[in-house]
Amino acid sequence: MDNRKHKLIEVLSIQSESYNQYRMFAYIVRELKRLGCTYYSHNGNLYATKGIADKYPCVVSHMDTVHDIGEDLTVLEIDGVLTGFNRYTMTQSGIGGDDKVGVFICLQALEHNDNIKAAFFRDEEVGCGGSYEADVDFFTDCRFVLQCDRRGNGDFVTNASGTQLSNDLFQSDVLPIITKYGYSFAHGAMTDVMALKSLGIPCSMANISCGYYNPHMDNEYVV
């Protein structure tokens, strides 16, 4: 199995409900140690830095999902599609791609970039509790902040619930890149980058579709 797919399945297999995400927190800490990152916790969030730079790209995600902690979560793959299954009830269960896929992407970004920052927030699904209590100073040397917490595979969200996430220059610069990969600018719902913007962090931000579908449902799946 491709190592990236193996790591994705590893992340998706961790149950991580709002207010009960210590399993995901512990997993991320182990990965940050493995990747040689410096990190710290503040208000239940995790902040990681890899390398030394004057300005960093930054990626963020949230550690919780809406799904209850169950007695089993088995990740099944069918024709390249991943979904959650409970072997005891023999029923499909939410896989938590929202936002475990985002966690996976943050860890991959840390692994494959020399100078980068990442933040992992608690309790986004119950009102962005972690990101509204973010350590704002962590972001003072960030060039931009990207989050992968959007269903589907085509949205580059620049406005979240009426909050403008990025400026015109940033959007002009990224447009050729997102167009190349079949993405377009979109409006979206509340998520962590919206909360960060509300705290006055000035750099441009975006929320990006990352391949999960039917979020918050038992039949959620990840491509």
Short mmCIF file of C-alpha atoms in Angstrom, two decimals:
data_model
loop_
_atom_site.label_atom_id
_atom_site.label_comp_id
_atom_site.label_asym_id
_atom_site.label_seq_id
_atom_site.Cartn_x
_atom_site.Cartn_y
_atom_site.Cartn_z
CA MET A 1 0.00 0.00 0.00
CA ASP A 2 1.18 3.52 -0.81
CA ASN A 3 2.59 5.02 2.38
CA ARG A 4 0.44 8.16 2.06
CA LYS A 5 -2.73 6.07 1.85
CA HIS A 6 -1.54 4.04 4.83
CA LYS A 7 -1.06 7.23 6.86
CA LEU A 8 -4.47 8.56 5.77
CA ILE A 9 -6.17 5.33 6.89
CA GLU A 10 -4.20 5.51 10.14
CA VAL A 11 -5.57 8.99 10.86
CA LEU A 12 -9.11 8.10 9.79
CA SER A 13 -9.10 5.12 12.16
CA ILE A 14 -8.73 7.36 15.23
CA GLN A 15 -12.02 8.22 16.92
CA SER A 16 -12.09 11.86 17.95
CA GLU A 17 -15.39 13.36 19.07
CA SER A 18 -15.75 16.97 20.20
CA TYR A 19 -14.69 17.31 23.86
CA ASN A 20 -13.11 13.84 23.58
CA GLN A 21 -10.21 14.17 21.16
CA TYR A 22 -7.30 13.11 23.33
CA ARG A 23 -6.60 10.11 21.07
CA MET A 24 -6.04 12.40 18.09
CA PHE A 25 -4.06 14.86 20.20
CA ALA A 26 -1.71 12.07 21.34
CA TYR A 27 -1.33 10.73 17.80
CA ILE A 28 -0.40 14.17 16.44
CA VAL A 29 2.17 14.66 19.21
CA ARG A 30 3.82 11.35 18.29
CA GLU A 31 3.92 12.40 14.64
CA LEU A 32 5.37 15.82 15.47
CA LYS A 33 8.14 14.14 17.43
CA ARG A 34 8.82 11.75 14.56
CA LEU A 35 9.04 14.67 12.12
CA GLY A 36 11.44 16.63 14.32
CA CYS A 37 9.09 19.58 14.84
CA THR A 38 9.11 21.92 17.78
CA TYR A 39 5.63 22.12 19.28
CA TYR A 40 3.61 23.28 22.25
CA SER A 41 0.04 23.15 23.54
CA HIS A 42 -2.05 26.20 24.42
CA ASN A 43 -5.73 26.15 25.44
CA GLY A 44 -5.97 22.55 24.25
CA ASN A 45 -4.63 23.35 20.76
CA LEU A 46 -1.34 22.13 19.28
CA TYR A 47 1.13 24.42 17.50
CA ALA A 48 4.08 23.07 15.50
CA THR A 49 7.01 24.62 13.68
CA LYS A 50 9.46 22.92 11.36
CA GLY A 51 12.61 24.69 10.19
CA ILE A 52 13.70 28.30 10.52
CA ALA A 53 12.36 31.10 8.31
CA ASP A 54 11.55 34.78 8.43
CA LYS A 55 8.06 34.01 7.11
CA TYR A 56 6.30 30.64 7.14
CA PRO A 57 3.49 29.11 5.16
CA CYS A 58 0.99 27.75 7.66
CA VAL A 59 -1.62 24.98 7.54
CA VAL A 60 -4.32 24.33 10.14
CA SER A 61 -6.99 21.72 10.87
CA HIS A 62 -9.27 20.65 13.71
CA MET A 63 -8.92 17.48 15.74
CA ASP A 64 -12.57 16.75 16.51
CA THR A 65 -15.41 15.20 14.53
CA VAL A 66 -19.17 15.15 15.11
CA HIS A 67 -19.35 11.36 15.38
CA ASP A 68 -19.89 9.61 18.72
CA ILE A 69 -17.10 7.40 20.05
CA GLY A 70 -18.20 3.85 19.23
CA GLU A 71 -17.02 0.38 20.12
CA ASP A 72 -15.54 -0.01 16.65
CA LEU A 73 -14.44 2.08 13.68
CA THR A 74 -13.05 0.04 10.82
CA VAL A 75 -11.96 1.87 7.68
CA LEU A 76 -13.08 0.06 4.54
CA GLU A 77 -11.73 0.76 1.06
CA ILE A 78 -13.92 0.04 -1.93
CA ASP A 79 -12.63 1.04 -5.38
CA GLY A 80 -10.49 3.82 -3.92
CA VAL A 81 -13.24 5.15 -1.66
CA LEU A 82 -12.78 5.02 2.14
CA THR A 83 -15.69 4.78 4.54
CA GLY A 84 -16.28 3.88 8.18
CA PHE A 85 -17.86 0.60 9.29
CA ASN A 86 -18.88 -0.78 12.68
CA ARG A 87 -18.18 -4.51 12.73
CA TYR A 88 -20.38 -5.07 15.79
CA THR A 89 -23.53 -3.51 14.40
CA MET A 90 -22.64 -4.32 10.78
CA THR A 91 -23.59 -0.79 9.75
CA GLN A 92 -21.84 2.11 8.08
CA SER A 93 -20.57 4.72 10.52
CA GLY A 94 -19.19 8.20 10.07
CA ILE A 95 -15.52 8.09 9.13
CA GLY A 96 -14.81 11.66 10.28
CA GLY A 97 -13.15 12.91 7.12
CA ASP A 98 -14.28 16.29 8.46
CA ASP A 99 -11.63 17.06 9.56
CA LYS A 100 -9.34 14.04 9.86
CA VAL A 101 -8.44 14.55 6.21
CA GLY A 102 -7.30 18.04 7.21
CA VAL A 103 -5.18 16.58 10.02
CA PHE A 104 -3.60 14.16 7.54
CA ILE A 105 -2.84 16.99 5.10
CA CYS A 106 -1.24 19.11 7.82
CA LEU A 107 1.01 16.21 8.82
CA GLN A 108 1.92 15.56 5.18
CA ALA A 109 2.75 19.24 4.71
CA LEU A 110 5.02 19.09 7.74
CA GLU A 111 6.70 15.97 6.43
CA HIS A 112 7.37 17.25 2.92
CA ASN A 113 8.33 20.89 3.58
CA ASP A 114 11.46 22.16 5.28
CA ASN A 115 10.10 25.42 6.73
CA ILE A 116 6.43 25.42 7.69
CA LYS A 117 4.03 25.90 10.57
CA ALA A 118 0.89 23.97 11.51
CA ALA A 119 -1.85 24.30 14.10
CA PHE A 120 -4.36 21.70 15.24
CA PHE A 121 -7.46 23.04 16.97
CA ARG A 122 -9.86 21.43 19.40
CA ASP A 123 -13.67 21.50 19.27
CA GLU A 124 -14.30 23.21 15.93
CA GLU A 125 -17.54 21.28 15.45
CA VAL A 126 -19.11 22.89 18.53
CA GLY A 127 -18.39 26.50 17.61
CA CYS A 128 -14.65 26.76 16.90
CA GLY A 129 -13.90 26.64 20.62
CA GLY A 130 -10.19 26.07 20.10
CA SER A 131 -9.53 28.55 17.30
CA TYR A 132 -11.42 31.36 19.04
CA GLU A 133 -8.91 30.86 21.86
CA ALA A 134 -5.91 30.59 19.52
CA ASP A 135 -2.43 31.83 20.36
CA VAL A 136 -2.43 34.81 17.99
CA ASP A 137 1.32 35.38 18.41
CA PHE A 138 2.00 32.04 16.68
CA PHE A 139 0.74 33.53 13.40
CA THR A 140 2.68 36.81 13.40
CA ASP A 141 5.37 35.40 11.07
CA CYS A 142 3.01 33.50 8.74
CA ARG A 143 2.74 34.45 5.06
CA PHE A 144 -0.68 32.82 4.73
CA VAL A 145 -2.85 30.25 6.54
CA LEU A 146 -4.53 27.41 4.65
CA GLN A 147 -7.11 24.99 6.01
CA CYS A 148 -8.46 21.81 4.41
CA ASP A 149 -11.91 21.53 5.99
CA ARG A 150 -14.28 21.66 3.03
CA ARG A 151 -16.30 18.89 1.39
CA GLY A 152 -15.88 17.96 -2.27
CA ASN A 153 -12.94 18.61 -4.54
CA GLY A 154 -13.37 22.01 -6.15
CA ASP A 155 -13.80 24.85 -3.66
CA PHE A 156 -11.16 27.38 -2.62
CA VAL A 157 -13.13 29.29 0.00
CA THR A 158 -12.25 32.97 0.27
CA ASN A 159 -15.32 34.09 2.24
CA ALA A 160 -16.58 32.15 5.27
CA SER A 161 -20.00 33.11 6.63
CA GLY A 162 -19.50 36.68 5.48
CA THR A 163 -15.92 36.98 6.71
CA GLN A 164 -13.43 37.88 3.97
CA LEU A 165 -10.46 35.56 4.37
CA SER A 166 -7.98 36.92 1.82
CA ASN A 167 -7.10 40.06 -0.11
CA ASP A 168 -7.24 40.67 -3.85
CA LEU A 169 -3.48 40.30 -4.36
CA PHE A 170 -3.42 36.87 -2.72
CA GLN A 171 -6.39 35.72 -4.78
CA SER A 172 -4.76 36.98 -7.99
CA ASP A 173 -1.56 35.10 -7.16
CA VAL A 174 -3.25 31.78 -6.35
CA LEU A 175 -5.81 31.81 -9.17
CA PRO A 176 -3.55 30.16 -11.79
CA ILE A 177 -2.59 27.44 -9.30
CA ILE A 178 -6.10 26.54 -8.18
CA THR A 179 -7.41 26.68 -11.75
CA LYS A 180 -4.74 24.18 -12.81
CA TYR A 181 -6.14 21.69 -10.29
CA GLY A 182 -9.82 22.28 -11.05
CA TYR A 183 -10.60 24.57 -8.11
CA SER A 184 -12.43 27.89 -8.10
CA PHE A 185 -13.20 30.60 -5.56
CA ALA A 186 -16.21 29.92 -3.36
CA HIS A 187 -18.09 31.05 -0.28
CA GLY A 188 -18.22 28.66 2.66
CA ALA A 189 -19.33 28.16 6.25
CA MET A 190 -17.74 28.81 9.61
CA THR A 191 -14.44 27.08 10.31
CA ASP A 192 -11.16 27.78 12.08
CA VAL A 193 -9.69 30.22 9.56
CA MET A 194 -12.80 32.35 9.95
CA ALA A 195 -12.26 32.38 13.71
CA LEU A 196 -8.59 33.31 13.23
CA LYS A 197 -9.58 36.20 10.98
CA SER A 198 -12.02 37.45 13.62
CA LEU A 199 -9.09 37.62 16.06
CA GLY A 200 -7.40 40.16 13.79
CA ILE A 201 -4.70 37.99 12.21
CA PRO A 202 -3.84 39.99 9.08
CA CYS A 203 -2.40 37.46 6.61
CA SER A 204 -4.55 35.94 3.88
CA MET A 205 -6.32 32.66 4.55
CA ALA A 206 -8.42 30.08 2.71
CA ASN A 207 -10.39 26.89 3.30
CA ILE A 208 -9.92 24.20 0.65
CA SER A 209 -11.97 21.19 -0.48
CA CYS A 210 -10.11 18.02 0.47
CA GLY A 211 -12.08 15.03 -0.77
CA TYR A 212 -14.57 14.12 1.93
CA TYR A 213 -18.26 13.81 1.10
CA ASN A 214 -21.53 13.64 3.09
CA PRO A 215 -19.90 15.25 6.14
CA HIS A 216 -21.54 14.67 9.53
CA MET A 217 -23.47 11.67 8.15
CA ASP A 218 -23.09 7.95 8.83
CA ASN A 219 -22.50 7.42 5.10
CA GLU A 220 -19.63 9.92 4.96
CA TYR A 221 -16.79 8.84 2.72
CA VAL A 222 -13.37 9.98 1.56
CA VAL A 223 -11.93 9.79 -1.96
#
